[in-house]
XYZ file of C-alpha atoms in Angstrom:
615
model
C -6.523 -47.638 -10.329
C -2.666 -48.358 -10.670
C -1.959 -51.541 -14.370
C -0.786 -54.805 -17.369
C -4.016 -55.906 -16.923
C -5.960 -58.167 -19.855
C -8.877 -60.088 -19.942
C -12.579 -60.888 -20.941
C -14.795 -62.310 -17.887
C -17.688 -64.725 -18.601
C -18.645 -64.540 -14.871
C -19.625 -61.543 -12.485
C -17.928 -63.163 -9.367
C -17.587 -61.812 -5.555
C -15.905 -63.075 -3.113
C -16.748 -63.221 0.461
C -13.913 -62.545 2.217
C -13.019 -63.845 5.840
C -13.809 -62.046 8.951
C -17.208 -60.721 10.073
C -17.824 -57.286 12.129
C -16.060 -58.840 15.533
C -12.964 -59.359 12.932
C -12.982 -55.929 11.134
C -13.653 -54.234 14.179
C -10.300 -55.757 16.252
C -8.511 -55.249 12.980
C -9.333 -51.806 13.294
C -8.526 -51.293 16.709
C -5.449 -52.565 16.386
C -3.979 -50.535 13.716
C -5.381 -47.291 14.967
C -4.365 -48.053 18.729
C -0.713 -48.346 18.166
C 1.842 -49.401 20.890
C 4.481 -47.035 22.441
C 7.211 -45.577 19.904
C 9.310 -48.355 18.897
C 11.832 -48.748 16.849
C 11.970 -51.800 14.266
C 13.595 -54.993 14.712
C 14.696 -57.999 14.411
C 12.184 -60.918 14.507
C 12.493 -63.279 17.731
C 14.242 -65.969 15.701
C 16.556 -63.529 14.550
C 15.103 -62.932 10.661
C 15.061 -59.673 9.360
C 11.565 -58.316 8.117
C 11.120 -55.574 5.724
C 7.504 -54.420 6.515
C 5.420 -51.728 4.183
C 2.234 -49.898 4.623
C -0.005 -50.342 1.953
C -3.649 -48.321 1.399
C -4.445 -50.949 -1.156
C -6.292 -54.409 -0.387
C -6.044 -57.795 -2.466
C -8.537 -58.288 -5.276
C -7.004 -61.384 -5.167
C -3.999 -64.132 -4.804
C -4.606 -66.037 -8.293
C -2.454 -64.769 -11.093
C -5.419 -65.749 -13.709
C -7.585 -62.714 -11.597
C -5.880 -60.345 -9.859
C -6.057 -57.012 -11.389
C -4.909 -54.264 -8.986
C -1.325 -53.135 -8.453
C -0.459 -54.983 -5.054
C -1.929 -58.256 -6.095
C 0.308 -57.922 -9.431
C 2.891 -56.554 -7.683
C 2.943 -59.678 -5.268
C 2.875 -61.997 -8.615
C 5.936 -60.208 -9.483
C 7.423 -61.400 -6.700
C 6.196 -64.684 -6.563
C 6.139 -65.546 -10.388
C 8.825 -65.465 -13.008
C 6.950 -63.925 -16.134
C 8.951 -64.924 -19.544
C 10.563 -61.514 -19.950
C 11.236 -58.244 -17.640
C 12.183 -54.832 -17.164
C 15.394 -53.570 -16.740
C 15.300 -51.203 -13.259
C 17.712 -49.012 -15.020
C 15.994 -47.558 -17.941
C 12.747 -50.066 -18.565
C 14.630 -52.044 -21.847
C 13.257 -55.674 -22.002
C 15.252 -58.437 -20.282
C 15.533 -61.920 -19.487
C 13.000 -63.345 -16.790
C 12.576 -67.090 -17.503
C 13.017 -67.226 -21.098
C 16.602 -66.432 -21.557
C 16.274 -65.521 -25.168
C 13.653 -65.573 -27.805
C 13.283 -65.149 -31.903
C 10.790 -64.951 -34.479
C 10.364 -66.093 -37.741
C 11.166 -63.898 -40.161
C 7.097 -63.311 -41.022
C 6.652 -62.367 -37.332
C 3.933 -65.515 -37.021
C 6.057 -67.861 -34.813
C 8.318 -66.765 -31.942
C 10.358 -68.984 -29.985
C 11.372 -68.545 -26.521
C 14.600 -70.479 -24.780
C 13.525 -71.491 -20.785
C 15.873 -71.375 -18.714
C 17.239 -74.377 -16.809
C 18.034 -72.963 -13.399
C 14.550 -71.860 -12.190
C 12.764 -74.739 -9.893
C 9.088 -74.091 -8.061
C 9.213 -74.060 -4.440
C 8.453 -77.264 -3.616
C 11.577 -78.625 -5.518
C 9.483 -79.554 -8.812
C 11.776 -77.825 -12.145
C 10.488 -75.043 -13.900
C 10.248 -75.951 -17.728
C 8.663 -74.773 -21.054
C 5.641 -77.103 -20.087
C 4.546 -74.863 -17.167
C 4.524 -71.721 -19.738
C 2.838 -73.390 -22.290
C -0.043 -74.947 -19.741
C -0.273 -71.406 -18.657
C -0.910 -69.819 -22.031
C -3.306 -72.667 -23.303
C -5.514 -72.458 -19.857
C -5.959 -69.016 -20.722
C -6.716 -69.328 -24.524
C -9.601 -72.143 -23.571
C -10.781 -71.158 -20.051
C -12.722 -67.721 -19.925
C -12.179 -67.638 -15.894
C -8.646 -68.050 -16.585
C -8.471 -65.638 -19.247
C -10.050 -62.984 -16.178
C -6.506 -60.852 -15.856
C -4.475 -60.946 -18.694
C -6.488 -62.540 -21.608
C -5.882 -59.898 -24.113
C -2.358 -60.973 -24.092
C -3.019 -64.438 -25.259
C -6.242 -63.173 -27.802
C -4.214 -63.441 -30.480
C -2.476 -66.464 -30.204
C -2.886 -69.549 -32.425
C -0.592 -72.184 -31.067
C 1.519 -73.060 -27.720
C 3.289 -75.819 -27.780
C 7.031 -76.552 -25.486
C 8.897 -79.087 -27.742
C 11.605 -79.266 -24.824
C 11.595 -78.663 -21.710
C 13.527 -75.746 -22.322
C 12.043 -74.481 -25.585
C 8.458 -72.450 -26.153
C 6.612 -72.283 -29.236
C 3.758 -69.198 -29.476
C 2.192 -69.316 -33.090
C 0.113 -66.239 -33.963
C -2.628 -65.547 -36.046
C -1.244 -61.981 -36.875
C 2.042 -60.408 -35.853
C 1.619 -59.029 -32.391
C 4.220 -56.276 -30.865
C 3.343 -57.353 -27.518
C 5.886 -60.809 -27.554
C 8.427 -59.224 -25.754
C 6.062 -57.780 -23.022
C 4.043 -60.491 -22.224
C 2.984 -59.462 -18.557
C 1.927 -62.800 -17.621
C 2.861 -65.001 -14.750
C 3.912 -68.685 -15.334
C 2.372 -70.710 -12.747
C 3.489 -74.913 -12.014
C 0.823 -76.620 -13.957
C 1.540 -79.632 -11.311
C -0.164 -77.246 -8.804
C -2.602 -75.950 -11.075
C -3.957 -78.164 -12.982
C -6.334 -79.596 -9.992
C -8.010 -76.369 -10.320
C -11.898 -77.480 -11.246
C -12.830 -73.393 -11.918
C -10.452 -70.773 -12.438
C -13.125 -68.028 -12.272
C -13.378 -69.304 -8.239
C -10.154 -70.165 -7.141
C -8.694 -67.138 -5.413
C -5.470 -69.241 -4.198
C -5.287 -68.389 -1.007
C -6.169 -71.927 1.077
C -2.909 -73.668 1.273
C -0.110 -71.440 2.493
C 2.974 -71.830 1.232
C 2.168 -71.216 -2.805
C 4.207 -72.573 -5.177
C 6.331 -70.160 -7.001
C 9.437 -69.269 -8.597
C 9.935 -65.651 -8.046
C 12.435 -63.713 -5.771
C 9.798 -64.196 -2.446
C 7.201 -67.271 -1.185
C 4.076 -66.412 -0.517
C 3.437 -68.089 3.056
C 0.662 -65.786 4.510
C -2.521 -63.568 4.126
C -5.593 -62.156 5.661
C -7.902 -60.301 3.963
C -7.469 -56.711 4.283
C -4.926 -57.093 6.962
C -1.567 -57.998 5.742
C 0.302 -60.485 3.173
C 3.703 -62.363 4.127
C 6.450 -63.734 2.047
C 9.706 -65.347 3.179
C 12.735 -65.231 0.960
C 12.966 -67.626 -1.947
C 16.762 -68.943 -1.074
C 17.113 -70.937 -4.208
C 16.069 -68.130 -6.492
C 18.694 -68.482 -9.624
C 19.166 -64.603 -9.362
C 20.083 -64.658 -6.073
C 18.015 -65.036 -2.506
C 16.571 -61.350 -1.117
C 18.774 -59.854 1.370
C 15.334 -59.426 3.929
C 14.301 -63.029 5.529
C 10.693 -61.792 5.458
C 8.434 -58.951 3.509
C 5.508 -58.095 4.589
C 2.516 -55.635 2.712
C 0.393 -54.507 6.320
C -3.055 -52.718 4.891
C -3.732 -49.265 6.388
C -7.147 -47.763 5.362
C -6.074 -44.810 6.905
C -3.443 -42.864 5.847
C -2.605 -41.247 8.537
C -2.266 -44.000 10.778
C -0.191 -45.687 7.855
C 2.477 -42.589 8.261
C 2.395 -42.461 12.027
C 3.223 -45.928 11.950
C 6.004 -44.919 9.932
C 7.227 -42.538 12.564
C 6.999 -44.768 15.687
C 9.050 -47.279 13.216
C 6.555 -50.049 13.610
C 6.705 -49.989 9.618
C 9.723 -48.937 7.439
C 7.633 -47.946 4.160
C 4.692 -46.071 3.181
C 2.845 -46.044 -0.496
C 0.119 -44.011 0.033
C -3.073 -44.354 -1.476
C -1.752 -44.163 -4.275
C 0.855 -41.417 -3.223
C 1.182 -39.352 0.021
C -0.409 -35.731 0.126
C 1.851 -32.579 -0.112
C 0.996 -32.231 3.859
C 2.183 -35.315 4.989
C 5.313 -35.724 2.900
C 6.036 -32.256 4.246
C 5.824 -33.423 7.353
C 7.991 -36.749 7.203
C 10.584 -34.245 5.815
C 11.635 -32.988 9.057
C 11.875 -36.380 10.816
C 15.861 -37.005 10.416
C 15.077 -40.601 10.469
C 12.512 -40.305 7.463
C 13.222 -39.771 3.885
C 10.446 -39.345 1.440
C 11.100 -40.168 -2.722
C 9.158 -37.582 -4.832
C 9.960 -38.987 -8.612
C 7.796 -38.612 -11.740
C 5.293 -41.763 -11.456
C 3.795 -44.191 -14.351
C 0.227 -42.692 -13.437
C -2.138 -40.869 -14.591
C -4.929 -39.254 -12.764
C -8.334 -38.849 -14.812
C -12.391 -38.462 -14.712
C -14.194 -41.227 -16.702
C -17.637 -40.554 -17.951
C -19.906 -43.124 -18.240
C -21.054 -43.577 -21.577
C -23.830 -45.477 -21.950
C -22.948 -48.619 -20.584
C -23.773 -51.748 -22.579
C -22.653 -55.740 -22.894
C -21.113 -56.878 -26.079
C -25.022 -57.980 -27.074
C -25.524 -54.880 -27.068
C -28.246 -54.569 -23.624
C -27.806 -51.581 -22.029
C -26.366 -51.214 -18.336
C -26.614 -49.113 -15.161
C -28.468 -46.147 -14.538
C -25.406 -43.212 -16.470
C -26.912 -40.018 -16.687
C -28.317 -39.086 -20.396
C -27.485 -36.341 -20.684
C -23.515 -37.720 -21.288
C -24.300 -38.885 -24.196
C -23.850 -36.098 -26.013
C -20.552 -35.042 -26.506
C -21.041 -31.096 -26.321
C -21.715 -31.946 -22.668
C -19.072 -34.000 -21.791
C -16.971 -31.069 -23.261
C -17.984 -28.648 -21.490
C -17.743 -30.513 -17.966
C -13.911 -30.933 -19.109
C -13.992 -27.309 -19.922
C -14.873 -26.042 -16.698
C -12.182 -28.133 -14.689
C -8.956 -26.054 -13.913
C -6.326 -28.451 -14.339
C -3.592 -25.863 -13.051
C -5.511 -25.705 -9.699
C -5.358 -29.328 -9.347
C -1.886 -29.084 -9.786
C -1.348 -26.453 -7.388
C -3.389 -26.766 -4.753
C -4.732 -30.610 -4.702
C -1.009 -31.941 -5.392
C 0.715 -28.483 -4.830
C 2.920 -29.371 -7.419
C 3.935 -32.916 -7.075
C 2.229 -34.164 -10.290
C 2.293 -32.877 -14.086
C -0.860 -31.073 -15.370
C -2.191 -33.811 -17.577
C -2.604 -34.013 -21.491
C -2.808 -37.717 -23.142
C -3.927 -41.004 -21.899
C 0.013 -42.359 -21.508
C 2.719 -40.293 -18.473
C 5.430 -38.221 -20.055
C 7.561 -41.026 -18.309
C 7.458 -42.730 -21.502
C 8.454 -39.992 -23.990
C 7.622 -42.439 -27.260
C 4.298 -42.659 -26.263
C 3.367 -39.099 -24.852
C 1.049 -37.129 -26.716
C -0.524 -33.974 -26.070
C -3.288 -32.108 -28.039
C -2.736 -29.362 -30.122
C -3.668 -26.032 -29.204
C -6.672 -26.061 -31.951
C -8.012 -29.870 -30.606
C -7.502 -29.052 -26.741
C -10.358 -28.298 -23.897
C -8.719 -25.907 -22.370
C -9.826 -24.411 -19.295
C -12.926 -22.412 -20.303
C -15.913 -21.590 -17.955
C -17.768 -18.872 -20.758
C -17.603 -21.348 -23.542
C -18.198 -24.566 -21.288
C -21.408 -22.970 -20.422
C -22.046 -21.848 -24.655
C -21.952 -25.417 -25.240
C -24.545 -25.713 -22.073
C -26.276 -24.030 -24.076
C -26.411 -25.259 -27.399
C -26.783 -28.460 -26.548
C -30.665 -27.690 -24.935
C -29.427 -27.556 -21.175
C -30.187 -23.722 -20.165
C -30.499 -21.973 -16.756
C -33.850 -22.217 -15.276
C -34.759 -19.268 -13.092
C -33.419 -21.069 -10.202
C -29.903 -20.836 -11.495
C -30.110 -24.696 -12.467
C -29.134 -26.232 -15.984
C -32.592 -28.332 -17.131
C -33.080 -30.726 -19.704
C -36.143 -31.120 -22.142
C -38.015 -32.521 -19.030
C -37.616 -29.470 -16.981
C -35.555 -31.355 -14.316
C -32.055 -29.841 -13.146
C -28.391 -31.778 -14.354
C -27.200 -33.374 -10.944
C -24.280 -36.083 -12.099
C -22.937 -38.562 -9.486
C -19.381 -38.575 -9.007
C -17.872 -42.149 -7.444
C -15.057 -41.307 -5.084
C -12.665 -43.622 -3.471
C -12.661 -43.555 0.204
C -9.357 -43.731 0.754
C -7.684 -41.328 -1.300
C -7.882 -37.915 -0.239
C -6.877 -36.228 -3.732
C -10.685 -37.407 -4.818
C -12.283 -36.050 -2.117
C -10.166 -32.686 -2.898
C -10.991 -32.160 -6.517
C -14.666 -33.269 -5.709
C -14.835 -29.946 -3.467
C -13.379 -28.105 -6.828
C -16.054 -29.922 -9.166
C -19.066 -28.769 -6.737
C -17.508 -25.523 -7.301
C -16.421 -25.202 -11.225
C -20.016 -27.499 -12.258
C -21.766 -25.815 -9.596
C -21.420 -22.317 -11.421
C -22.613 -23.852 -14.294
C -26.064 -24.771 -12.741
C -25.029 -28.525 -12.679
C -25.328 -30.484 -8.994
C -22.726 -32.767 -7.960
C -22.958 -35.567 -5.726
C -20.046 -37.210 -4.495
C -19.594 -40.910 -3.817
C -17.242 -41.830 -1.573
C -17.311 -45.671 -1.334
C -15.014 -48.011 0.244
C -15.887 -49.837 -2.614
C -16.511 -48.191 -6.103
C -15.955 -51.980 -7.689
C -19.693 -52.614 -7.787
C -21.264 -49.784 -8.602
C -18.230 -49.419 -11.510
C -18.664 -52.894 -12.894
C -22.976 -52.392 -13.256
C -22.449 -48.791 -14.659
C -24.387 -47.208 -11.877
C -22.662 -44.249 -12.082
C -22.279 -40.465 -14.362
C -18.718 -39.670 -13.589
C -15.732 -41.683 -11.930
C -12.555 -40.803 -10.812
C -10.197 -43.267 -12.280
C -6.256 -43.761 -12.725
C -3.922 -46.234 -14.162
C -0.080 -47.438 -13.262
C 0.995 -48.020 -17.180
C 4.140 -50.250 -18.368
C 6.723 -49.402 -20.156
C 4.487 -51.471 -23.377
C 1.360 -49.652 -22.818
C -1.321 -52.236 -24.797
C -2.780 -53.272 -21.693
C -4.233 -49.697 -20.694
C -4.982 -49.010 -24.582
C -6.781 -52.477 -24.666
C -9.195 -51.915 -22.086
C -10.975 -49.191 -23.754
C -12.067 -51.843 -26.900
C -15.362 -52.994 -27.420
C -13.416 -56.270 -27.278
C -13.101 -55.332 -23.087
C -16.326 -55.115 -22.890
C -19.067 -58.144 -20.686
C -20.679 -60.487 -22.972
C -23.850 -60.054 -20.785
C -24.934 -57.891 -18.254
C -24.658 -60.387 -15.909
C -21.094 -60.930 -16.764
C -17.849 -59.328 -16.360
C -15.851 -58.020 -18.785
C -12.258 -56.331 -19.020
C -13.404 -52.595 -19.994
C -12.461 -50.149 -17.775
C -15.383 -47.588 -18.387
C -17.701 -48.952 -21.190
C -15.979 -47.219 -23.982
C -16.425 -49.175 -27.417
C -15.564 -47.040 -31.115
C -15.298 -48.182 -34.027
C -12.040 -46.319 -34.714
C -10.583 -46.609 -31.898
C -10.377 -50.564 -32.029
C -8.841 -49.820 -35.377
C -6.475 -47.713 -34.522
C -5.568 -50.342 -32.073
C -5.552 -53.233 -33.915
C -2.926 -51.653 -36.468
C -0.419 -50.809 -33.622
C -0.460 -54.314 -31.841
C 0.752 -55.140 -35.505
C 3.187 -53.217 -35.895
C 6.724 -53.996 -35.174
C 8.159 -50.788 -36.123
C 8.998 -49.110 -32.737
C 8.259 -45.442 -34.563
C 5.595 -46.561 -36.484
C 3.826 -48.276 -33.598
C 4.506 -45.367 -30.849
C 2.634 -42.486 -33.940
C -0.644 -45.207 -34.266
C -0.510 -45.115 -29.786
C -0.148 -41.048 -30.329
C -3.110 -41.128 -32.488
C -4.888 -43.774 -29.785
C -4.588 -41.102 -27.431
C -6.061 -38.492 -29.421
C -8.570 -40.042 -30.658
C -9.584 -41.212 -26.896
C -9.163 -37.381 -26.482
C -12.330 -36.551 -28.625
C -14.016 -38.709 -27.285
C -14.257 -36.940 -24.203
C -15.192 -39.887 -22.322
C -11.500 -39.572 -20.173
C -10.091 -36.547 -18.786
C -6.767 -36.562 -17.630
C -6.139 -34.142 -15.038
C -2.791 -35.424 -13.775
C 0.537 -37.119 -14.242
C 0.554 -37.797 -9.973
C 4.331 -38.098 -8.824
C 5.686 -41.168 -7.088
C 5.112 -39.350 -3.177
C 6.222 -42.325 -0.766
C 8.537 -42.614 2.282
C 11.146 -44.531 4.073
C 13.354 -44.753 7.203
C 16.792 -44.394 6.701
C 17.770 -46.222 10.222
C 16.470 -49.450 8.279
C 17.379 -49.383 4.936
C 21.071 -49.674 3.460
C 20.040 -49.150 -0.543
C 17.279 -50.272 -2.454
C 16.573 -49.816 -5.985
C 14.524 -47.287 -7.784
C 13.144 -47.866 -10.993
C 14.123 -46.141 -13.569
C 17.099 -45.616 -11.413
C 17.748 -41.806 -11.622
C 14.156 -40.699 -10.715
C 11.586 -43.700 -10.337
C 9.440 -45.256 -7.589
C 10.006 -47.834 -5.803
C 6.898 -49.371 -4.645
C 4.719 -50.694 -7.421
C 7.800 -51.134 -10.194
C 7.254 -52.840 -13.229
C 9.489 -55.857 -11.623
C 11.118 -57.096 -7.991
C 14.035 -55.420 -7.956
C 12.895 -52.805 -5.169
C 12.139 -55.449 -2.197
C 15.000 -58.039 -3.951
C 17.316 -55.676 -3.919
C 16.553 -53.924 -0.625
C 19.731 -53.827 2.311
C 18.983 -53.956 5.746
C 20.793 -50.593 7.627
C 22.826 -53.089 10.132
C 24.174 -55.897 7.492
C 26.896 -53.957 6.271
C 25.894 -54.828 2.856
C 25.372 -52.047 0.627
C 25.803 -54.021 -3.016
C 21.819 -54.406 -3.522
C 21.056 -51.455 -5.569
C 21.187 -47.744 -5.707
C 19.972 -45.638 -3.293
C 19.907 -42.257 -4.591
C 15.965 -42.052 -3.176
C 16.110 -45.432 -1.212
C 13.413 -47.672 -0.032
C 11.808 -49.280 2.846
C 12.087 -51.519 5.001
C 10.904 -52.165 8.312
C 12.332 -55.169 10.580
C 9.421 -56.084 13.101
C 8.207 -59.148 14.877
C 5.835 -61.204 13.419
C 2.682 -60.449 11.156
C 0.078 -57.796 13.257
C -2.959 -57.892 12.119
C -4.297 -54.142 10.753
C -7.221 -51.942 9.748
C -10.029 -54.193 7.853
C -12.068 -52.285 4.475
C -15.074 -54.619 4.217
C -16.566 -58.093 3.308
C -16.405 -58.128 0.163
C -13.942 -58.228 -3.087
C -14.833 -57.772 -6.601
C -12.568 -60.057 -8.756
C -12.787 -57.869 -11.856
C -10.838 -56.823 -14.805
C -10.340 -52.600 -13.579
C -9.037 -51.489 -11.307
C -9.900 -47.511 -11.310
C -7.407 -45.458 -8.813
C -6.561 -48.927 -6.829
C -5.218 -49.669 -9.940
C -3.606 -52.531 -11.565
C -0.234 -52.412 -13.336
């Protein structure tokens, strides 16, 4: 809910995940009934295990479907992708293609593989691997379910070499530099009968390539990883990292205090209270740096399959645009600011973070919806919705406006601004009904909702978060699944986005994302409310340096790469060379894997990923 994130699914799939009620209940128990204080340490064997709480479950272990941020985080650390992010200032670098070119009419790039990368079960990694990958996606819609859009445009993958890659386009695409794709060992893959099924997570270890090895998981419990020693940039400094799932917060940053974990996300952030709190624990140091989100309500709007059949059950009334206007004109962005984050996030503007200056845009003072109660309820109004005698805004059909607002459980900024919305709407005459669900997946994916509250982590290339608002994105079927995040398809938009996946001029192409933005803007199908900081926290008794990203101000869990958890220094190896630690990370050395706090049954693979978002 937080990015990277492509696709176009031919297949509404769940999952049933292990466990049953006796499972989730002694998962519960045991992350809310915590042991006496402790503090963290080494495992029995002697290996040193960096342990973080996480709010977030797994959609899912396959690269071809995973969608929110801690799956795609974990693929980051199990996958080399063909290019990555520098943790200093976000510039493209070398991942397993050491270099790369492109023919002077921009239609054929060519990508040099390194020779120094082998999968973990001794098998080399070669050009062969990357160009299996690509071509799976291209022909197989289940394995196009995460990151199709990167490979929609793509004519031709071929690997001469072992260590060369050939990608011919059918038009020039800016993207080939940022191709946020994990490279998987097609000897491993291959066997794969369905790709829309296969959820990878049978036969423990995987086979990978990245920094870490994946060598455990339990649904909504925890994930483990050992150390990838023969990783050609060098082996992790932590033996073991494990991701422990919290649904409660609170339990997630007492844990944190009794040092049975060394790191805490949030979900996605910590509130103002608690990071107050961990602030006068001398052992506890909490990051507060701009973050790559942004914090928004989607409206539904009129959800329909590429065939054009209508889905869900979104209110009417939201189709006009005077109304969706005036709901956006009656929320006080500035209150959300201070008193939901109390100032840890930026009042929000434009679809893309002012972390990525290029691509910010803001409206101008003549286009924006500022905060405006009288004129929210003019255009009321206008548009036929008056006050009854009741108080109550009523259609045509004499029945009063009541919009249903999905809410995710486990983040306590939606239940906050949902108390503001029942007060702003609710002095309009319109009823609000929050939705807090555990799961907002299904309801989200059959359009059975008015309003959403919805977020995005973006990357440094922002196409994936543009692309999901294309009519492209959208399900072929009802039935199916596609990669839109909330039903949006315009005719301009897609051109406007179109032209700047052409365009190779850096300037050129950031003023055609400005006018994405704005456009998306009118539309007033997305309000951003918020830019939220990066709120997270760490014990200093357990961590020697760690890596931020970007370095001066950036977060550290969720990065658009490894180097956080690669990088990160154990307090008692007397190794400080892993990274700068200006705001430090996490890392917890415990014993073993515990077994934590279960959500539910039942995962929706799925191309969005709302405020449990992807990349």
């Amino acid at each position: 809910m937080e990015t990277n994130d492509q696709y176009s699914v031919r297949h509404r799939v769940r999952l049933v995940m292990a466990g049953g009620a006796a499972a989730l209940t002694l998962g519960a128990g045991l992350a809310t009934l915590s042991p006496a204080p402790q503090q963290a340490h080494a495992a029995g064997d002697g290996n040193k295990v960096l342990t973080v709480a996480v709010a977030q479950s797994v959609d899912s272990l396959s690269p071809f479907l995973a969608v929110r941020l801690l799956s795609t985080s974990i693929h980051r650390l199990t996958y080399e992708y063909l290019t990555n992010y520098d943790a200093e200032d976000n510039h493209v670098i070398p991942g397993l293609a050491t270099r790369w070119e492109s023919s002077p009419d921009k239609l054929t790039w060519t990508y040099t593989i390194r020779s120094d990368s082998k999968w973990s079960d001794g098998e080399q990694a070669t050009a062969n691997d990357a160009a299996w990958t690509f071509n799976t996606m291209m022909s197989d819609p289940g394995a196009a379910t995460a990151n199709g859009s990167f490979v929609a445009n793509f004519e031709k993958v071929t690997a001469p070499s072992p260590t060369r890659l050939v990608i011919r386009l059918k038009k020039p695409q800016a993207t080939m530099t940022a191709l946020d794709v994990p490279i998987v060992p097609r000897h491993v893959w291959e066997k794969v009968d369905d790709f829309s099924k296969s959820n990878n997570d049978k036969d423990f270890p995987l086979v990978g390539n990245g920094p870490f090895i994946l060598t455990g998981y339990k649904a909504d419990s925890y994930v483990r990883l050992k150390s990838n020693k023969e990783f050609w940039r060098g082996a992790p400094k932590f033996d073991e990292l494990v991701f422990r799932y919290y649904k409660d917060q609170d339990a997630a940053v007492s844990a944190l205090r009794k040092g049975e974990v060394s790191f805490v996300a949030g979900s996605p952030s910590l509130t103002p209270a608690q990071s107050a709190s961990l602030k006068r624990d001398g052992n506890i140091r909490v990051n507060d740096a701009p973050g790559r989100r942004f914090y928004a309500l989607a409206t539904n709007p009129g959800a329909k399959a590429r065939n054009g059949e209508k889905m869900g059950d979104g209110h009417p009334s939201l189709l006009d645009q005077r109304v969706r206007n005036a709901l956006f004109m009656a929320v006080d962005r500035k209150t959300v600011i201070d008193r939901v984050f109390q100032g840890h996030a930026v009042e929000g503007a434009g679809y893309i973070p002012p972390r990525y200056a290029q691509y910010f845009w803001e409206p101008s003072p003549e286009q924006e919806l500022a905060y405006d109660p009288a004129e929210a309820a003019r255009l009321l109004d206008r548009a036929g919705y008056r006050k009854n005698g009741d108080g109550d805004r009523v259609g045509k059909d004499g029945e009063p406006l009541t919009y249903r607002v999905l809410c995710h459980a486990t983040d306590p900024n939606d239940k906050a601004v949902g108390q503001y919305l029942e007060e702003w709407w609710g002095d309009l005459g319109i009823g609000v009904e929050l939705n807090c669900l555990d799961n907002v997946t299904d309801p989200w994916l059959a359009g059975e909702y008015d309003l959403a509250f919805d977020g995005w982590s973006v990357n440094p290339d922002p196409d994936f978060v543009l692309s999901i608002h294309t009519c492209a994105a959208l399900p072929a079927t009802p039935e199916e699944t596609g990669a839109t995040d909330n039903f949006i398809c315009d005719k301009t938009y897609d051109e406007l986005y179109a032209r700047q996946l052409a365009e190779y001029d850096a300037g050129e192409r950031a003023r055609i994302v400005r006018q994405l933005e704005s456009r998306l803007y009118d539309l007033g199908y997305m309000n951003v409310m918020a830019y939220p900081n990066a709120v997270e926290a760490y014990r200093t008794d357990q961590i020697e340096s760690i890596t931020t990203m970007p370095a001066k101000a950036g977060n550290i869990y969720g990065q658009d790469g490894y180097w956080s958890w690669w990088s990160a220094v154990p307090a008692d190896s007397g190794d400080a060379g892993g990274g700068s630690s200006s705001t430090g990370v996490v890392i917890g050395i415990v014993a073993g894997v515990v077994v934590l706090a279960g959500l539910g049954a039942f995962v929706a693979l799925r191309r969005r990923a709302t405020a449990e978002d992807r990349e």
